[in-house]
Amino acid sequence: MTSRNNDIAFRIKPNLKLFKGFPNLFPYLSVFFILLFFFMIGTNFVPVQGIPVTLPQTAGEFTYAAKNLIVTVDRNGDIFFHDTRIENTDKELLKRRIAAVRLGYSRQKGKRDSLIIRMDSSAPNDRLLTLLSIAKEMDLNAIVMTQSTNSTDTTTIKGE
């Protein structure tokens, strides 16, 4: 006689199920936005124009918010507004171009726009006086970019 008790086999069903769907992307997006936030905070928001100039040196650093009114004077005394040369240093042409850019964005009440001057240290000083007079006539703050004496960075003025 065979015993049935010894020949009993148990069949165990696994409770594993195949996952049919998408992975949870929320943790990845959270990390991405946190990194994006820190990279934006650490970024310099002042666009440095492509005209190479050697800035004069000063002891301090300044902070300001720029509105893209950047004028560059190279060592030959040529004036550039947004990398576009102003022929014969035409004061009226430069004023018209600045006015056109100012019309392109909305200004905050009570805040004056700034004219940022990047001038080579060997450029003629009369160009600086011309740009300062334009800033006064157009009711602009004039900011002259300089290089810090203890730094090799040529853009020590940072945007907010």
XYZ file of N, CA, C and O in Angstrom:
640
model
N 0.802 -1.174 0.000
C 0.000 0.000 0.000
C 0.853 1.250 0.000
O 1.789 1.345 0.759
N 0.456 2.124 -0.819
C 1.183 3.402 -0.862
C 0.475 4.426 -0.006
O -0.737 4.489 0.061
N 1.256 5.146 0.592
C 0.697 6.179 1.473
C 0.506 7.476 0.683
O 1.415 7.968 0.046
N -0.669 8.040 0.757
C -0.983 9.281 0.050
C -0.444 10.487 0.800
O -0.238 11.532 0.212
N -0.232 10.349 2.064
C 0.247 11.483 2.853
C 1.679 11.863 2.478
O 2.073 13.003 2.575
N 2.461 10.906 2.087
C 3.854 11.189 1.741
C 3.986 11.756 0.333
O 4.982 12.397 0.018
N 3.033 11.542 -0.518
C 3.112 11.988 -1.907
C 2.390 13.307 -2.160
O 2.182 13.685 -3.301
N 2.009 14.001 -1.158
C 1.286 15.274 -1.351
C 2.299 16.357 -1.726
O 3.268 16.582 -1.025
N 2.028 17.013 -2.830
C 2.883 18.118 -3.284
C 2.127 19.422 -3.117
O 0.944 19.512 -3.429
N 2.827 20.377 -2.633
C 2.208 21.693 -2.451
C 2.588 22.590 -3.617
O 3.750 22.649 -4.012
N 1.618 23.254 -4.117
C 1.873 24.206 -5.187
C 1.721 25.615 -4.590
O 0.635 25.988 -4.145
N 2.802 26.397 -4.582
C 2.795 27.756 -4.016
C 2.767 28.743 -5.171
O 3.642 28.729 -6.042
N 1.796 29.613 -5.143
C 1.680 30.634 -6.179
C 2.443 31.888 -5.721
O 2.217 32.378 -4.614
N 3.287 32.396 -6.559
C 3.964 33.651 -6.190
C 2.998 34.825 -6.312
O 2.126 34.852 -7.177
N 3.158 35.807 -5.436
C 2.315 37.003 -5.467
C 2.965 38.142 -6.264
O 2.586 39.291 -6.128
N 3.950 37.847 -7.069
C 4.635 38.861 -7.864
C 3.801 39.200 -9.090
O 3.263 38.320 -9.746
N 3.726 40.502 -9.370
C 2.999 40.947 -10.552
C 3.934 41.801 -11.395
O 4.780 42.526 -10.872
N 3.785 41.731 -12.681
C 4.578 42.560 -13.568
C 4.091 44.002 -13.485
O 2.894 44.279 -13.468
N 5.062 44.916 -13.440
C 4.726 46.338 -13.379
C 4.550 46.844 -14.802
O 5.469 46.796 -15.602
N 3.367 47.291 -15.105
C 3.078 47.810 -16.443
C 2.693 49.273 -16.310
O 1.552 49.608 -16.062
N 3.659 50.150 -16.447
C 3.390 51.571 -16.319
C 4.685 52.358 -16.427
O 5.706 51.855 -16.882
N 4.636 53.589 -15.966
C 5.792 54.467 -16.042
C 6.410 54.614 -14.659
O 5.708 54.582 -13.654
N 7.729 54.830 -14.609
C 8.357 55.054 -13.300
C 7.931 56.413 -12.744
O 7.540 57.318 -13.486
N 8.034 56.562 -11.461
C 7.680 57.820 -10.808
C 8.785 58.838 -11.083
O 9.924 58.674 -10.643
N 8.466 59.887 -11.825
C 9.454 60.895 -12.198
C 9.520 62.061 -11.219
O 10.341 62.946 -11.381
N 8.667 62.103 -10.233
C 8.632 63.236 -9.314
C 9.971 63.455 -8.593
O 10.435 64.597 -8.526
N 10.640 62.428 -8.083
C 11.936 62.688 -7.435
C 12.982 63.263 -8.393
O 13.746 64.138 -8.022
N 12.987 62.791 -9.626
C 13.942 63.311 -10.600
C 13.648 64.767 -10.937
O 14.557 65.577 -11.070
N 12.381 65.101 -11.090
C 12.014 66.485 -11.372
C 12.351 67.388 -10.201
O 12.776 68.536 -10.388
N 12.169 66.911 -9.004
C 12.505 67.714 -7.819
C 13.986 68.046 -7.791
O 14.376 69.202 -7.582
N 14.809 67.058 -8.023
C 16.262 67.287 -8.038
C 16.631 68.225 -9.182
O 17.454 69.132 -9.024
N 16.024 68.042 -10.343
C 16.300 68.899 -11.491
C 15.987 70.361 -11.172
O 16.793 71.255 -11.447
N 14.821 70.640 -10.600
C 14.451 72.018 -10.317
C 15.290 72.627 -9.199
O 15.586 73.824 -9.215
N 15.708 71.835 -8.251
C 16.594 72.353 -7.206
C 17.944 72.739 -7.810
O 18.486 73.815 -7.523
N 18.482 71.884 -8.682
C 19.743 72.225 -9.351
C 19.593 73.442 -10.249
O 20.467 74.318 -10.277
N 18.495 73.522 -10.967
C 18.239 74.672 -11.817
C 18.189 75.953 -11.000
O 18.763 76.975 -11.387
N 17.541 75.905 -9.863
C 17.448 77.073 -8.981
C 18.842 77.534 -8.549
O 19.176 78.722 -8.632
N 19.694 76.605 -8.115
C 21.021 76.992 -7.650
C 21.907 77.484 -8.791
O 22.703 78.402 -8.613
N 21.765 76.908 -9.967
C 22.538 77.406 -11.097
C 22.094 78.812 -11.495
O 22.912 79.643 -11.879
N 20.810 79.089 -11.411
C 20.328 80.433 -11.744
C 20.795 81.459 -10.723
O 21.126 82.587 -11.079
N 20.817 81.090 -9.456
C 21.277 82.012 -8.414
C 22.755 82.342 -8.606
O 23.172 83.479 -8.408
N 23.544 81.369 -9.012
C 24.976 81.576 -9.158
C 25.410 82.147 -10.489
O 26.594 82.340 -10.727
N 24.463 82.465 -11.360
C 24.802 82.946 -12.689
C 24.934 84.457 -12.711
O 24.200 85.172 -12.040
N 25.858 84.939 -13.515
C 26.017 86.372 -13.725
C 25.052 86.780 -14.837
O 25.158 86.303 -15.959
N 24.110 87.676 -14.535
C 23.061 88.022 -15.491
C 23.400 89.225 -16.355
O 22.602 89.642 -17.160
N 24.557 89.814 -16.185
C 24.936 90.948 -17.017
C 25.588 90.399 -18.279
O 26.601 89.717 -18.202
N 25.008 90.669 -19.439
C 25.627 90.153 -20.657
C 26.906 90.927 -20.963
O 26.906 92.150 -21.015
N 28.005 90.219 -21.113
C 29.272 90.853 -21.444
C 29.373 90.873 -22.962
O 29.307 89.832 -23.604
N 29.505 92.043 -23.522
C 29.526 92.192 -24.963
C 30.832 91.643 -25.525
O 31.803 91.451 -24.810
N 30.878 91.422 -26.826
C 32.004 90.766 -27.465
C 33.169 91.649 -27.847
O 34.111 91.178 -28.445
N 33.149 92.940 -27.532
C 34.252 93.823 -27.872
C 35.300 93.700 -26.773
O 35.018 93.988 -25.615
N 36.521 93.258 -27.080
C 37.529 93.082 -26.027
C 38.063 94.429 -25.539
O 38.526 95.243 -26.333
N 37.983 94.669 -24.247
C 38.518 95.883 -23.642
C 39.271 95.499 -22.374
O 38.981 94.502 -21.739
N 40.242 96.332 -22.012
C 40.955 96.187 -20.762
C 40.384 97.220 -19.805
O 40.545 98.423 -20.012
N 39.700 96.756 -18.780
C 39.027 97.662 -17.867
C 40.020 98.275 -16.894
O 40.985 97.634 -16.484
N 39.793 99.540 -16.486
C 40.651 100.121 -15.450
C 40.423 99.419 -14.124
O 39.384 98.796 -13.910
N 41.401 99.515 -13.215
C 41.304 98.805 -11.951
C 40.808 99.719 -10.841
O 41.084 100.913 -10.828
N 40.042 99.121 -9.917
C 39.540 99.833 -8.763
C 39.557 98.890 -7.567
O 39.657 97.678 -7.725
N 39.404 99.442 -6.363
C 39.501 98.633 -5.154
C 38.192 97.966 -4.775
O 38.177 96.980 -4.079
N 37.043 98.463 -5.199
C 35.752 97.944 -4.748
C 35.013 97.183 -5.813
O 35.363 97.195 -6.985
N 33.951 96.507 -5.366
C 33.039 95.823 -6.273
C 31.650 96.405 -6.087
O 31.278 96.809 -4.998
N 30.874 96.414 -7.146
C 29.542 97.010 -7.104
C 28.510 95.983 -7.546
O 28.814 95.062 -8.274
N 27.280 96.182 -7.118
C 26.173 95.319 -7.507
C 25.072 96.203 -8.067
O 24.768 97.248 -7.513
N 24.445 95.776 -9.155
C 23.355 96.529 -9.751
C 22.506 95.591 -10.584
O 22.889 94.479 -10.867
N 21.360 96.084 -10.997
C 20.499 95.337 -11.907
C 20.554 96.033 -13.268
O 20.272 97.215 -13.367
N 20.912 95.310 -14.302
C 21.113 95.896 -15.621
C 19.875 95.757 -16.485
O 19.146 94.794 -16.384
N 19.654 96.726 -17.361
C 18.548 96.707 -18.309
C 19.053 96.673 -19.746
O 18.437 97.236 -20.626
N 20.212 96.070 -19.973
C 20.753 95.883 -21.321
C 21.067 97.184 -22.042
O 20.892 97.282 -23.236
N 21.504 98.196 -21.349
C 21.967 99.427 -21.977
C 23.479 99.481 -21.792
O 23.999 100.203 -20.959
N 24.182 98.684 -22.567
C 25.626 98.552 -22.402
C 26.334 99.187 -23.590
O 26.079 98.850 -24.739
N 27.235 100.103 -23.263
C 28.032 100.788 -24.273
C 29.484 100.411 -24.038
O 29.966 100.433 -22.907
N 30.191 100.057 -25.112
C 31.590 99.665 -25.026
C 32.435 100.646 -25.835
O 32.057 101.014 -26.941
N 33.563 101.054 -25.255
C 34.528 101.916 -25.952
C 35.832 101.141 -26.026
O 36.387 100.752 -24.992
N 36.323 100.907 -27.249
C 37.566 100.141 -27.372
C 38.771 101.069 -27.285
O 38.643 102.276 -27.100
N 39.954 100.482 -27.405
C 41.177 101.271 -27.218
C 41.360 102.352 -28.266
O 42.076 103.323 -28.051
N 40.731 102.218 -29.435
C 40.832 103.237 -30.487
C 39.833 104.371 -30.296
O 39.838 105.325 -31.061
N 38.937 104.236 -29.325
C 37.939 105.271 -29.092
C 36.646 105.027 -29.839
O 35.751 105.871 -29.806
N 36.520 103.889 -30.521
C 35.271 103.566 -31.221
C 34.214 103.180 -30.200
O 34.484 102.442 -29.257
N 32.985 103.660 -30.409
C 31.878 103.394 -29.492
C 30.977 102.330 -30.101
O 30.615 102.402 -31.276
N 30.620 101.328 -29.268
C 29.748 100.233 -29.681
C 28.555 100.186 -28.733
O 28.718 100.313 -27.527
N 27.371 100.020 -29.304
C 26.164 99.822 -28.501
C 25.602 98.476 -28.903
O 25.197 98.281 -30.046
N 25.609 97.508 -27.969
C 25.203 96.119 -28.243
C 25.991 95.537 -29.409
O 25.424 94.978 -30.344
N 27.307 95.702 -29.374
C 28.233 95.170 -30.372
C 28.046 95.766 -31.762
O 28.557 95.235 -32.735
N 27.299 96.832 -31.872
C 27.128 97.516 -33.148
C 27.866 98.849 -33.076
O 27.625 99.649 -32.176
N 28.763 99.048 -34.013
C 29.593 100.255 -33.994
C 28.756 101.480 -34.345
O 27.970 101.461 -35.293
N 28.955 102.528 -33.574
C 28.323 103.822 -33.854
C 29.305 104.612 -34.714
O 30.386 104.971 -34.256
N 28.933 104.852 -35.956
C 29.833 105.515 -36.903
C 30.159 106.934 -36.456
O 29.272 107.700 -36.057
N 31.416 107.283 -36.547
C 31.917 108.624 -36.243
C 31.511 109.093 -34.860
O 31.351 110.289 -34.631
N 31.303 108.159 -33.956
C 30.864 108.461 -32.579
C 29.721 109.474 -32.585
O 29.731 110.470 -31.867
N 28.719 109.215 -33.417
C 27.558 110.095 -33.571
C 26.710 110.064 -32.303
O 26.063 109.064 -31.992
N 26.719 111.182 -31.586
C 26.015 111.279 -30.300
C 24.508 111.130 -30.482
O 23.841 110.433 -29.711
N 23.948 111.732 -31.497
C 22.500 111.676 -31.715
C 22.051 110.264 -32.122
O 20.999 109.796 -31.693
N 22.858 109.585 -32.929
C 22.536 108.211 -33.320
C 22.536 107.293 -32.101
O 21.640 106.467 -31.928
N 23.518 107.462 -31.232
C 23.576 106.661 -30.015
C 22.370 106.936 -29.122
O 21.763 106.008 -28.574
N 21.965 108.191 -29.007
C 20.791 108.531 -28.192
C 19.527 107.894 -28.765
O 18.677 107.396 -28.016
N 19.395 107.887 -30.095
C 18.218 107.282 -30.714
C 18.187 105.773 -30.471
O 17.132 105.206 -30.202
N 19.337 105.118 -30.559
C 19.382 103.663 -30.334
C 19.085 103.315 -28.879
O 18.393 102.342 -28.602
N 19.592 104.112 -27.955
C 19.295 103.882 -26.541
C 17.809 104.072 -26.287
O 17.168 103.283 -25.592
N 17.232 105.119 -26.862
C 15.797 105.373 -26.686
C 14.961 104.235 -27.265
O 13.944 103.846 -26.683
N 15.389 103.678 -28.397
C 14.643 102.572 -29.006
C 14.678 101.333 -28.116
O 13.666 100.641 -27.962
N 15.808 101.060 -27.502
C 15.898 99.896 -26.607
C 15.073 100.135 -25.351
O 14.398 99.226 -24.855
N 15.077 101.362 -24.852
C 14.292 101.672 -23.643
C 12.806 101.524 -23.894
O 12.049 101.170 -22.990
N 12.367 101.756 -25.103
C 10.946 101.592 -25.414
C 10.557 100.126 -25.470
O 9.392 99.780 -25.325
N 11.533 99.248 -25.670
C 11.267 97.822 -25.837
C 10.918 97.093 -24.561
O 10.469 95.966 -24.598
N 11.127 97.676 -23.393
C 10.784 97.004 -22.144
C 10.075 97.980 -21.222
O 10.211 99.193 -21.338
N 9.290 97.436 -20.306
C 8.543 98.279 -19.375
C 9.416 98.621 -18.179
O 10.102 97.774 -17.630
N 9.385 99.875 -17.790
C 10.185 100.331 -16.662
C 9.366 100.290 -15.393
O 8.156 100.478 -15.405
N 10.049 100.053 -14.280
C 9.386 100.076 -12.991
C 9.284 101.515 -12.512
O 10.178 102.323 -12.746
N 8.186 101.824 -11.846
C 7.991 103.183 -11.353
C 9.043 103.526 -10.324
O 9.356 102.733 -9.449
N 9.588 104.718 -10.428
C 10.549 105.202 -9.455
C 11.962 104.689 -9.662
O 12.863 105.070 -8.931
N 12.192 103.861 -10.655
C 13.537 103.323 -10.904
C 14.088 103.927 -12.181
O 13.411 103.978 -13.197
N 15.336 104.359 -12.106
C 16.006 104.903 -13.288
C 16.773 103.792 -13.985
O 17.323 102.914 -13.345
N 16.793 103.841 -15.297
C 17.586 102.889 -16.066
C 19.058 103.256 -15.939
O 19.412 104.387 -15.631
N 19.913 102.278 -16.219
C 21.356 102.485 -16.087
C 22.040 102.306 -17.429
O 21.739 101.375 -18.178
N 22.966 103.196 -17.726
C 23.835 103.076 -18.887
C 25.153 102.519 -18.377
O 25.855 103.158 -17.607
N 25.470 101.290 -18.783
C 26.679 100.616 -18.321
C 27.768 100.866 -19.347
O 27.615 100.548 -20.520
N 28.861 101.438 -18.885
C 29.946 101.839 -19.774
C 31.129 100.906 -19.551
O 31.683 100.856 -18.460
N 31.496 100.154 -20.593
C 32.700 99.319 -20.591
C 33.715 100.045 -21.453
O 33.571 100.091 -22.661
N 34.725 100.613 -20.825
C 35.675 101.437 -21.561
C 37.080 100.927 -21.336
O 37.484 100.658 -20.208
N 37.820 100.767 -22.428
C 39.202 100.349 -22.328
C 39.987 101.411 -21.574
O 39.733 102.611 -21.725
N 40.939 100.972 -20.754
C 41.687 101.929 -19.933
C 42.561 102.857 -20.768
O 42.914 103.942 -20.322
N 42.892 102.475 -22.002
C 43.710 103.340 -22.851
C 42.876 104.130 -23.853
O 43.431 104.785 -24.734
N 41.557 104.112 -23.735
C 40.684 104.861 -24.651
C 40.724 106.353 -24.297
O 40.995 106.717 -23.153
N 40.431 107.202 -25.270
C 40.423 108.649 -24.988
C 39.332 109.009 -23.965
O 38.222 108.491 -24.019
N 39.679 109.889 -23.045
C 38.748 110.251 -21.977
C 37.562 111.070 -22.469
O 36.536 111.128 -21.797
N 37.680 111.726 -23.623
C 36.549 112.510 -24.110
C 35.354 111.632 -24.450
O 34.205 112.072 -24.390
N 35.602 110.355 -24.788
C 34.486 109.437 -25.043
C 33.676 109.200 -23.769
O 32.457 109.137 -23.801
N 34.370 109.076 -22.643
C 33.679 108.897 -21.371
C 32.833 110.126 -21.051
O 31.689 109.998 -20.615
N 33.369 111.298 -21.295
C 32.606 112.516 -21.034
C 31.382 112.601 -21.938
O 30.305 113.039 -21.503
N 31.521 112.167 -23.181
C 30.384 112.140 -24.099
C 29.300 111.200 -23.582
O 28.109 111.545 -23.560
N 29.697 110.012 -23.153
C 28.723 109.041 -22.662
C 28.069 109.506 -21.364
O 26.871 109.292 -21.151
N 28.826 110.153 -20.501
C 28.239 110.679 -19.266
C 27.240 111.796 -19.557
O 26.198 111.894 -18.895
N 27.525 112.623 -20.551
C 26.569 113.679 -20.903
C 25.296 113.091 -21.510
O 24.192 113.581 -21.255
N 25.438 112.026 -22.308
C 24.252 111.345 -22.855
C 23.415 110.772 -21.716
O 22.188 110.884 -21.714
N 24.070 110.164 -20.740
C 23.343 109.597 -19.601
C 22.592 110.682 -18.842
O 21.442 110.486 -18.431
N 23.200 111.831 -18.685
C 22.535 112.928 -17.974
C 21.352 113.461 -18.780
O 20.281 113.700 -18.234
N 21.529 113.623 -20.081
C 20.457 114.135 -20.932
C 19.262 113.185 -20.981
O 18.125 113.620 -21.068
N 19.531 111.865 -20.927
C 18.464 110.880 -21.041
C 17.978 110.394 -19.677
O 17.216 109.438 -19.600
N 18.424 111.025 -18.602
C 18.028 110.688 -17.235
C 18.345 109.228 -16.916
O 17.493 108.464 -16.478
N 19.590 108.848 -17.156
C 20.064 107.489 -16.898
C 21.138 107.518 -15.814
O 21.894 108.481 -15.710
N 21.203 106.460 -15.031
C 22.342 106.274 -14.141
C 23.507 105.826 -15.004
O 23.349 104.974 -15.871
N 24.687 106.382 -14.762
C 25.880 105.980 -15.507
C 26.750 105.127 -14.600
O 27.101 105.537 -13.501
N 27.080 103.911 -15.057
C 27.921 102.993 -14.304
C 29.108 102.639 -15.183
O 28.948 102.151 -16.297
N 30.304 102.907 -14.667
C 31.525 102.595 -15.404
C 32.088 101.304 -14.839
O 32.348 101.202 -13.647
N 32.237 100.302 -15.696
C 32.763 99.010 -15.256
C 34.259 99.113 -15.061
O 34.960 99.728 -15.860
N 34.737 98.497 -13.977
C 36.161 98.476 -13.677
C 36.571 97.063 -13.324
O 35.735 96.188 -13.112
N 37.860 96.863 -13.212
C 38.402 95.567 -12.828
C 38.945 95.684 -11.417
O 39.640 96.630 -11.086
N 38.618 94.706 -10.581
C 39.090 94.708 -9.203
C 40.603 94.529 -9.174
O 41.167 93.770 -9.958
N 41.284 95.218 -8.252
C 42.744 95.121 -8.181
C 43.201 93.779 -7.644
O 44.299 93.342 -7.935
N 42.354 93.075 -6.867
C 42.755 91.790 -6.319
C 42.139 90.627 -7.075
O 42.079 89.521 -6.579
N 41.659 90.863 -8.273
C 41.010 89.806 -9.047
C 41.494 89.859 -10.481
O 41.853 90.905 -10.997
N 41.479 88.706 -11.144
C 41.817 88.668 -12.567
C 40.561 88.693 -13.425
O 40.646 88.717 -14.641
N 39.393 88.691 -12.796
C 38.113 88.707 -13.513
C 37.863 90.111 -14.043
O 38.023 91.084 -13.330
N 37.480 90.239 -15.314
C 37.255 91.556 -15.902
C 35.823 92.017 -15.737
O 35.497 93.109 -16.163
N 34.964 91.214 -15.135
C 33.566 91.605 -14.937
C 33.209 91.483 -13.469
O 32.518 90.578 -13.056
N 33.698 92.420 -12.667
C 33.454 92.332 -11.246
C 32.114 92.945 -10.865
O 31.682 92.805 -9.745
N 31.476 93.606 -11.776
C 30.148 94.145 -11.489
C 29.140 93.065 -11.828
O 29.063 92.615 -12.953
N 28.367 92.669 -10.856
C 27.475 91.531 -11.023
C 26.021 91.995 -11.052
O 25.663 92.961 -10.394
N 25.188 91.275 -11.783
C 23.749 91.562 -11.806
C 23.044 90.933 -10.638
O 23.506 89.999 -10.031
N 21.904 91.480 -10.286
C 21.103 90.942 -9.182
C 20.086 89.966 -9.704
O 19.512 90.128 -10.724
